[in-house]
CSV table of C-alpha atoms in Angstrom, one decimal:
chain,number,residue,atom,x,y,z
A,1,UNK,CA,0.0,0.0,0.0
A,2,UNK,CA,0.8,3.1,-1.0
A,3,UNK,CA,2.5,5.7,2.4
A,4,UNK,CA,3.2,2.5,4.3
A,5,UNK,CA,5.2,-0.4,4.8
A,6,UNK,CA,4.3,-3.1,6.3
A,7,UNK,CA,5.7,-6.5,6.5
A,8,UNK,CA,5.2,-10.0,8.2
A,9,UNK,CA,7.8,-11.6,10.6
A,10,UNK,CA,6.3,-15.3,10.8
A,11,UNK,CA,7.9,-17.1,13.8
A,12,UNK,CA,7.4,-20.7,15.4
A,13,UNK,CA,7.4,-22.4,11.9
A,14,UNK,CA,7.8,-26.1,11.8
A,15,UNK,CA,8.8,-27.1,8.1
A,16,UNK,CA,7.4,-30.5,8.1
A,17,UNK,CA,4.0,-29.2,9.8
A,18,UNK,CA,3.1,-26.0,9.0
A,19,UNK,CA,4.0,-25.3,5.4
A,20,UNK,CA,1.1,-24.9,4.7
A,21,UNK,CA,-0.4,-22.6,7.2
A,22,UNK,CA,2.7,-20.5,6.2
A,23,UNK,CA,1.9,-20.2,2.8
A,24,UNK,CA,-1.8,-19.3,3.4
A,25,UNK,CA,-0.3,-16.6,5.6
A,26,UNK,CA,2.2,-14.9,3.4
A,27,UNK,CA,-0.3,-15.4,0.5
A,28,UNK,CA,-2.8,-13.1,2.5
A,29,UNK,CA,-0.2,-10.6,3.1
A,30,UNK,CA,0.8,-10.4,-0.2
A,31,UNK,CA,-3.3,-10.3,-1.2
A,32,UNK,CA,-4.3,-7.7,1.6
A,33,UNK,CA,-1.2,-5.1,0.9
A,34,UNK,CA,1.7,-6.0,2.8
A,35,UNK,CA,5.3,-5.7,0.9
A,36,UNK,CA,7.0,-8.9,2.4
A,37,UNK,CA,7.0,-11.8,5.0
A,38,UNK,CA,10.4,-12.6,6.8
A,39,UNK,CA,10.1,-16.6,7.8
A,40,UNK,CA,12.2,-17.4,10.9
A,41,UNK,CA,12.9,-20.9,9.7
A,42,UNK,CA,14.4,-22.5,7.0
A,43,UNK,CA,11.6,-23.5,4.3
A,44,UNK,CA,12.7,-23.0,0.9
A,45,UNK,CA,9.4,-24.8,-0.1
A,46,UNK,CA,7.5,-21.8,1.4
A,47,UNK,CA,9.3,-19.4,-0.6
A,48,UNK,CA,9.4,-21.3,-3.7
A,49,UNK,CA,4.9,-21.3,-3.5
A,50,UNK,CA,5.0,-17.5,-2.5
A,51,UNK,CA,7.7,-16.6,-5.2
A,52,UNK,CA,5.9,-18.8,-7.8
A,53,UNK,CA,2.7,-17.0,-7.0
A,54,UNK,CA,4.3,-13.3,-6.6
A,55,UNK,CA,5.6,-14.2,-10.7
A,56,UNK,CA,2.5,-15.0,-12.2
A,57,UNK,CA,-0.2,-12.3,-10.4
A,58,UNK,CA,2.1,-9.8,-10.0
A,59,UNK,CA,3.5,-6.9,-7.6
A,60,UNK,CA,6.8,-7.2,-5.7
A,61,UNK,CA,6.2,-9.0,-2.4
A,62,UNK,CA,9.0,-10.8,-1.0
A,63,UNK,CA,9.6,-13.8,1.0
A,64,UNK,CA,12.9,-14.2,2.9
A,65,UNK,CA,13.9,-17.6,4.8
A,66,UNK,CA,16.2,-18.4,7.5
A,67,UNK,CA,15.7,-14.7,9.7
A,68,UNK,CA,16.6,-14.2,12.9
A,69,UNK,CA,13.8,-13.1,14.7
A,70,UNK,CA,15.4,-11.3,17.3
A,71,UNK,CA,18.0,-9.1,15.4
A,72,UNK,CA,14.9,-9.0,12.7
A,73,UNK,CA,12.5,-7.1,15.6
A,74,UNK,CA,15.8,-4.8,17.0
A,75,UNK,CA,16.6,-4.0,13.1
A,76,UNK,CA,13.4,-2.8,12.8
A,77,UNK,CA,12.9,-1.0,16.0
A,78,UNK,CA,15.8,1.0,15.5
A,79,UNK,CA,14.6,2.1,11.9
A,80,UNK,CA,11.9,3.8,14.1
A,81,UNK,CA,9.4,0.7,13.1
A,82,UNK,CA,6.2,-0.4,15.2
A,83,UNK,CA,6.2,-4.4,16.2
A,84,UNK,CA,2.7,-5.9,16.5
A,85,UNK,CA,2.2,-9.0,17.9
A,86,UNK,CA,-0.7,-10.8,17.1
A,87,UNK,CA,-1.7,-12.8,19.7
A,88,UNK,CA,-5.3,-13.6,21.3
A,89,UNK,CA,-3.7,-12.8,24.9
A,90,UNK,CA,-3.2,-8.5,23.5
A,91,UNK,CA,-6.1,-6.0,23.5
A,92,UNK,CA,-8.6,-6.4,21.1
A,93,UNK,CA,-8.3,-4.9,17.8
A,94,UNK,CA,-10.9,-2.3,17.5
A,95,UNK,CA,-9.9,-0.6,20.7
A,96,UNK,CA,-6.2,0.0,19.4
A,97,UNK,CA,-6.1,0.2,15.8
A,98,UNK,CA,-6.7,3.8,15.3
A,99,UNK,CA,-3.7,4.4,17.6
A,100,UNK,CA,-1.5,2.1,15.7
A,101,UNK,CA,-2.8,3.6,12.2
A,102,UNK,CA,-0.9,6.7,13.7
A,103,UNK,CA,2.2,4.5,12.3
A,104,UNK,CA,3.2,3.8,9.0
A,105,UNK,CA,6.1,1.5,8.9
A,106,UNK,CA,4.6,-2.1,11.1
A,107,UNK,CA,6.4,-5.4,11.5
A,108,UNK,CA,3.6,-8.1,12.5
A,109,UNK,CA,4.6,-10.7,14.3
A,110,UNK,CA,2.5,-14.1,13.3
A,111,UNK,CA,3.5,-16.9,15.8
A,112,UNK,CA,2.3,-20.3,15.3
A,113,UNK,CA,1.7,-22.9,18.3
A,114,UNK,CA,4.4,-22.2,20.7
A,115,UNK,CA,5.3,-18.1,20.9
A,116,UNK,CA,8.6,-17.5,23.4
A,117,UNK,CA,7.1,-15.4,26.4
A,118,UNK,CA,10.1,-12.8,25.5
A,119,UNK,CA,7.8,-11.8,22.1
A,120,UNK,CA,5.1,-10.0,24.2
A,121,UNK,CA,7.9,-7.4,26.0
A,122,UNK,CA,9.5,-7.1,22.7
A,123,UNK,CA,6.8,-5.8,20.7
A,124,UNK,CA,5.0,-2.3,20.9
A,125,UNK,CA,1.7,-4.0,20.5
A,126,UNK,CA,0.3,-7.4,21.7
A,127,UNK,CA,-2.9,-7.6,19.8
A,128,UNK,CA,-6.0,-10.0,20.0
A,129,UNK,CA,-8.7,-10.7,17.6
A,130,UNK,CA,-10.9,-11.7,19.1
A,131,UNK,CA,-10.0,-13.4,22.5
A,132,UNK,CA,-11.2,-16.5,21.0
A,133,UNK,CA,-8.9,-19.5,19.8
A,134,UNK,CA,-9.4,-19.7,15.4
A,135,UNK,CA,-6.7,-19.1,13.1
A,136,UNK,CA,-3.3,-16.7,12.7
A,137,UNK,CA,-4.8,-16.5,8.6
A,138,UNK,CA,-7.7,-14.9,9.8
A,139,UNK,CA,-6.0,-12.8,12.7
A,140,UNK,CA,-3.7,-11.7,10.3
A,141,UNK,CA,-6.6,-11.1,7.6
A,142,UNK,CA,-8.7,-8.8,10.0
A,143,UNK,CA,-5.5,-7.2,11.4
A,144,UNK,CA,-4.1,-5.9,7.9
A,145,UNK,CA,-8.4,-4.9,6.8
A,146,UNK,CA,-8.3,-2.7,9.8
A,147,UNK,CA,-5.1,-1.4,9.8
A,148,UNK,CA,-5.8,-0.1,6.0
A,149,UNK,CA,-9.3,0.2,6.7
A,150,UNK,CA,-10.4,-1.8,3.5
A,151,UNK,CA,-8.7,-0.2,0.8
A,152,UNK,CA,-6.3,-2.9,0.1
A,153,UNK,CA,-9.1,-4.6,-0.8
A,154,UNK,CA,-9.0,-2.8,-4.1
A,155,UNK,CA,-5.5,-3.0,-5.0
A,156,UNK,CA,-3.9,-3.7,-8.5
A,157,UNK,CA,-0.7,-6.1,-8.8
A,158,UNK,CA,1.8,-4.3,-11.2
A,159,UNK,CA,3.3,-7.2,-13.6
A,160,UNK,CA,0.8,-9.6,-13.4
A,161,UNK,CA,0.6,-12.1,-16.0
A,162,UNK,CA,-2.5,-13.3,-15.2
A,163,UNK,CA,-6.1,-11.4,-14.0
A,164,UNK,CA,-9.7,-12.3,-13.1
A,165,UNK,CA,-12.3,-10.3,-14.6
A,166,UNK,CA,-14.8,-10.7,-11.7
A,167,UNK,CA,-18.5,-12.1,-12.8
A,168,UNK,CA,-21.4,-13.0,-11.0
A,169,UNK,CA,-20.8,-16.4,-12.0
A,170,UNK,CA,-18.0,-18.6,-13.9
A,171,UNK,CA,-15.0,-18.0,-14.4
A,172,UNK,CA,-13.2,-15.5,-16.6
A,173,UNK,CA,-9.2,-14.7,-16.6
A,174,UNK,CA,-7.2,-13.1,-19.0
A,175,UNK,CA,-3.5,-13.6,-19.6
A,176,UNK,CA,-0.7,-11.7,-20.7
B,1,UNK,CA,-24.8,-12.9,16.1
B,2,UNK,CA,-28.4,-11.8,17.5
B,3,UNK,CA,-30.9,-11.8,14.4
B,4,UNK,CA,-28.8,-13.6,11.7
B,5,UNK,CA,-28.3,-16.8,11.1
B,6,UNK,CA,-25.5,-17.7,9.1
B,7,UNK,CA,-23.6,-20.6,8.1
B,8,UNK,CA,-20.9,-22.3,6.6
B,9,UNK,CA,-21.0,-25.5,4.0
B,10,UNK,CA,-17.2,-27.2,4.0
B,11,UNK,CA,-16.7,-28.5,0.3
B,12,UNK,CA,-14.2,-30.5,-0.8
B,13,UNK,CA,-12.1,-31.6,2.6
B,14,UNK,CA,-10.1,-34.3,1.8
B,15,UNK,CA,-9.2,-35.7,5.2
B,16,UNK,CA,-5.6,-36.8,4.5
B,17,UNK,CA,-4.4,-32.8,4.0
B,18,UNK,CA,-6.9,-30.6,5.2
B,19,UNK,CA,-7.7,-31.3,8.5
B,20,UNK,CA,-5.6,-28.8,9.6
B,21,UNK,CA,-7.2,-25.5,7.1
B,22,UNK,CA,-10.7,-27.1,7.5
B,23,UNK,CA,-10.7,-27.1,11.5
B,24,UNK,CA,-9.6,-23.5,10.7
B,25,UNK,CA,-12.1,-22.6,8.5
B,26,UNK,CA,-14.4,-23.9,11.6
B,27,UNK,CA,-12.9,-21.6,14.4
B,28,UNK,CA,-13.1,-18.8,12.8
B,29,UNK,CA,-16.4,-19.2,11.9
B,30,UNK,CA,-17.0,-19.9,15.2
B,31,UNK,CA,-15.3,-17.0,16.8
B,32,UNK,CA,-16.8,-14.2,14.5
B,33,UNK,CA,-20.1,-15.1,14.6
B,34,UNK,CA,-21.5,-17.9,12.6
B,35,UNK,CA,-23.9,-20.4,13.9
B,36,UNK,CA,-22.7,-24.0,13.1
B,37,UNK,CA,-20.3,-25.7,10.2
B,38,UNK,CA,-21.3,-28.5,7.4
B,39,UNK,CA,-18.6,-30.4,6.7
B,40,UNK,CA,-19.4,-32.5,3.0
B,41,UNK,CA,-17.1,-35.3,4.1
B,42,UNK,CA,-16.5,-37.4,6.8
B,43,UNK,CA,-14.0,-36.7,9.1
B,44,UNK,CA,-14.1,-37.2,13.0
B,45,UNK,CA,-11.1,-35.4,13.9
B,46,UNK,CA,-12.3,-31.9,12.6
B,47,UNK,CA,-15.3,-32.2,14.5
B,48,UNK,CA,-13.9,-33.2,17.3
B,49,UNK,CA,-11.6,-30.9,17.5
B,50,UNK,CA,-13.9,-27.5,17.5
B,51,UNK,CA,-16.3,-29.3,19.6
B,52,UNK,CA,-13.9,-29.5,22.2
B,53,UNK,CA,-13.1,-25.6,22.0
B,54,UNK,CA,-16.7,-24.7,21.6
B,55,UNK,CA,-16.7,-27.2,25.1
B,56,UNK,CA,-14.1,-24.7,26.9
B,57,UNK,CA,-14.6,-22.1,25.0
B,58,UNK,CA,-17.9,-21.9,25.1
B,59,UNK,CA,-21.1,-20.5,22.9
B,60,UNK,CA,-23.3,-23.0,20.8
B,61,UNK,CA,-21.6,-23.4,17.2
B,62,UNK,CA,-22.1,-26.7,15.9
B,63,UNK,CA,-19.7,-29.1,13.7
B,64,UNK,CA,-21.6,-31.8,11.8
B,65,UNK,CA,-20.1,-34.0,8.9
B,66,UNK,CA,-21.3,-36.5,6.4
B,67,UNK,CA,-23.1,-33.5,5.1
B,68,UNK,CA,-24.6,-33.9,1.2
B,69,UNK,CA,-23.7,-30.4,-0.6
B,70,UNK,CA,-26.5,-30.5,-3.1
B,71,UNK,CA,-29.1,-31.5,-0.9
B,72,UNK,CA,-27.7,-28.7,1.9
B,73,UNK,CA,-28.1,-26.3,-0.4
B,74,UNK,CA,-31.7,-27.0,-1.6
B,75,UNK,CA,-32.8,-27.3,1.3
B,76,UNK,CA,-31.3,-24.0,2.7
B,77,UNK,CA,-32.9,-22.3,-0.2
B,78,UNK,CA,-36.0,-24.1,0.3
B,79,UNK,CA,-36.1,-22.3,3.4
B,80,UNK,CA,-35.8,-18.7,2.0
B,81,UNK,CA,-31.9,-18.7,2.8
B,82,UNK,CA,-29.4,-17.2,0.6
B,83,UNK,CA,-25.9,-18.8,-0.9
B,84,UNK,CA,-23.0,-17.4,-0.8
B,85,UNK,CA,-19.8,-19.2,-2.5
B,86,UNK,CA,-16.3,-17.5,-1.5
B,87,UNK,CA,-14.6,-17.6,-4.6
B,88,UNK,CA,-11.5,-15.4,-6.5
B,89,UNK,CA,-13.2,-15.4,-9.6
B,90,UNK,CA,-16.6,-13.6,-8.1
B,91,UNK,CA,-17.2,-10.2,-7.3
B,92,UNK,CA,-15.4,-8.3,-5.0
B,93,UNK,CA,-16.4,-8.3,-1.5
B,94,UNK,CA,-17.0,-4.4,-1.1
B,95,UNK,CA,-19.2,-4.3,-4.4
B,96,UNK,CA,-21.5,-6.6,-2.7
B,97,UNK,CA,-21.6,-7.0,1.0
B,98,UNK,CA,-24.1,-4.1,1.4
B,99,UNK,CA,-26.7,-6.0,-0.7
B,100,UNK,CA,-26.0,-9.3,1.3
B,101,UNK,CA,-26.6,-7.6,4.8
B,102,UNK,CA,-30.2,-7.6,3.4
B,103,UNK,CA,-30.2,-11.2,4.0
B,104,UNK,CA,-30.1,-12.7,7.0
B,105,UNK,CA,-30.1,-16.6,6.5
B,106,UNK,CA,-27.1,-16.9,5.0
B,107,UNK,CA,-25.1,-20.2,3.6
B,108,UNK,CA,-21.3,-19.3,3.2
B,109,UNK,CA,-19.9,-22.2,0.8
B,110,UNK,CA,-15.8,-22.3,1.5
B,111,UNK,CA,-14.4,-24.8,-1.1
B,112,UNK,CA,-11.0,-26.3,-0.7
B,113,UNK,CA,-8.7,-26.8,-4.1
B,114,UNK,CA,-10.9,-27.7,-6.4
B,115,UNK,CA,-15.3,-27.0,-6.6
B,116,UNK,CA,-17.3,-28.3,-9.3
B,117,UNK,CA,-18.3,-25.7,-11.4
B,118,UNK,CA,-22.4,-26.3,-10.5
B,119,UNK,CA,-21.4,-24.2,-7.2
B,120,UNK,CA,-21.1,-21.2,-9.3
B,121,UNK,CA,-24.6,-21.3,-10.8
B,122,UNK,CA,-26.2,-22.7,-7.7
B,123,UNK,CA,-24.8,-19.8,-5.6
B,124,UNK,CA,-26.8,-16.7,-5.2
B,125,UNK,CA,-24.0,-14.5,-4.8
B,126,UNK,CA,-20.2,-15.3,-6.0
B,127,UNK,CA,-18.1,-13.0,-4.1
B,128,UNK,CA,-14.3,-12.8,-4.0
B,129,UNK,CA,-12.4,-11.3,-1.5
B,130,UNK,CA,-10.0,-9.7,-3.8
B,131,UNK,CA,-8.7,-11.8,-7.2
B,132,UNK,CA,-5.9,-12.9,-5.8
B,133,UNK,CA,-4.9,-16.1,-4.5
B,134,UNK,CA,-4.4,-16.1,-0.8
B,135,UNK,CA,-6.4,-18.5,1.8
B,136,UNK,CA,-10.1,-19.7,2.1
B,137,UNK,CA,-9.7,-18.9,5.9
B,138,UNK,CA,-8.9,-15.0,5.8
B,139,UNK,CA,-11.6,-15.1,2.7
B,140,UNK,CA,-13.7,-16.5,5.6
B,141,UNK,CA,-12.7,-14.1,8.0
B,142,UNK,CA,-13.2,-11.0,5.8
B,143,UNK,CA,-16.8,-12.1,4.5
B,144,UNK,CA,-18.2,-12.5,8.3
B,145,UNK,CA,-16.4,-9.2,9.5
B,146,UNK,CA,-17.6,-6.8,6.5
B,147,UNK,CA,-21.4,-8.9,6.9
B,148,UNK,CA,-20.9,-8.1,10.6
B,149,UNK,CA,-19.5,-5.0,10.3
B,150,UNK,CA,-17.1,-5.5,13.0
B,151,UNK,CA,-19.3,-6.3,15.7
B,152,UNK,CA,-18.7,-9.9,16.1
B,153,UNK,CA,-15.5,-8.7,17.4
B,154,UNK,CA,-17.0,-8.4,20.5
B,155,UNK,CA,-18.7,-11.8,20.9
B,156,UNK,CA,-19.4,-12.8,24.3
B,157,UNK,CA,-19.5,-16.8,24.3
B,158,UNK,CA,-21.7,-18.1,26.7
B,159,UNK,CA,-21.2,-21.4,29.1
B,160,UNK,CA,-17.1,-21.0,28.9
B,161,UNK,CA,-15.5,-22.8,31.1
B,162,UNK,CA,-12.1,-20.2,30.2
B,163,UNK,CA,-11.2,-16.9,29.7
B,164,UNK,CA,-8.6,-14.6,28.5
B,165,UNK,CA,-8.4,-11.2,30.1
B,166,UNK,CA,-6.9,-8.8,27.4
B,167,UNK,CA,-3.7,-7.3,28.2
B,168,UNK,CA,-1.1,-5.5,27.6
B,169,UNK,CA,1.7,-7.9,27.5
B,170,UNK,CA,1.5,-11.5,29.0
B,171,UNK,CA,-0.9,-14.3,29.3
B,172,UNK,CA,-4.0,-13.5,31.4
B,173,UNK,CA,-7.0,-16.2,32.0
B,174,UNK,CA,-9.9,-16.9,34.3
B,175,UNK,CA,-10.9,-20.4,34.7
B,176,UNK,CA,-14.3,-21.6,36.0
């Protein structure tokens, strides 16, 4: 999105579990405006999916493996960055996303099972959606609606060789 | 949610890879507002698993399987509902949700991989949640908050037998 930068770091990922899960994660950053995810993990499988993807619809999201999550979250606090951590332990979204839409550059921390306790004094933000157990996809989903208050919603993919033409039913793609 | 009645119908779980995404796409229905999950296949495990949530957790969202998609849908149309299929190639989500919040019985088809193309016909509304590939969860999670207009966020679930008291940083939780 356009006067922001915001970018995923995905922590607590278990390559022969939660590939998956991953994927589904930085596929819905890439979708819903973010510019990258930083995996703290080695999954070159991951990376390969999200690249692959990233070639054929377009924009310029990127996917980086083996990140250290702690130098990651120091790097970007001393570039004057915002850390988020999703977690369903925070405050719930609605009362403090107009305070964090005050900043513009946001690393959001997705965990997966198992978060080290040292994540919640680390970032700026522990934030809940909901209180209720569901998914880090759909925490992550609502988290980056909010924060650009559905706008990304409408964004176009520069370089994309492929496109839906949106119908009411079928469907219709064109290629480039 | 008070007044609606919504739903989703689980097509095309294949138990050997999508347990994991499936019992997903049932939480988070769960935790922003929806009533109950059809699962068209049979698989234990998923059910098991959210019922034992919705047990702690509390609130009243059911998880049945062996469910026939065709004859869901006829009847839920039968019965004045309205179908929606979450799908990339409909029309975007903000072009249509203030048409659906007309509707109040609502079926919310999330297919897996691959849906038979007689969805797309037998759907009242296709909508997409953007054109670009990302997850059937946060498509999920999107279509309940913009039909809810954010106030599912603040479900109470009643009966739990646990509770997380937001906070600032940490882990806070009432049992009873």
């Amino acid at each position: 999105m356009p006067g922001s930068d915001v970018v995923i770091l995905r922590i607590g990922h278990r390559p022969e579990r939660d590939q998956r899960v991953t994927t589904h994660v930085g596929l819905t950053a890439r979708a819903l405006g973010a510019q990258g995810m930083y995996l703290a993990a080695s999954d070159k499988g991951v990376v390969q999916s999200i690249r692959d993807v990233v070639d054929r619809w377009g924009g310029n999201f990127f996917c980086q493996d083996n990140v250290k999550w702690r130098s990651c979250i120091r790097d970007w606090k001393a570039q004057g960055g915002t850390v988020i951590h999703l977690t369903m332990y925070g405050l719930n979204l609605p009362e403090v996303i107009g305070e964090i839409r005050n900043h513009r550059k946001i690393l959001v921390i997705v965990g997966a099972e198992k978060v080290p306790g040292e994540i919640f004094g680390l970032a700026d933000y522990n934030v809940a959606v909901t209180s209720q157990p569901h998914s880090e996809i759909s925490s992550l989903a609502l988290f980056l609606d909010h924060f650009f208050s559905g706008q990304e919603l409408n964004n176009e993919f520069c370089g994309a060789r492929i496109r839906i033409i949106p119908s009411r039913a079928g469907k219709q793609t064109e290629e480039t």
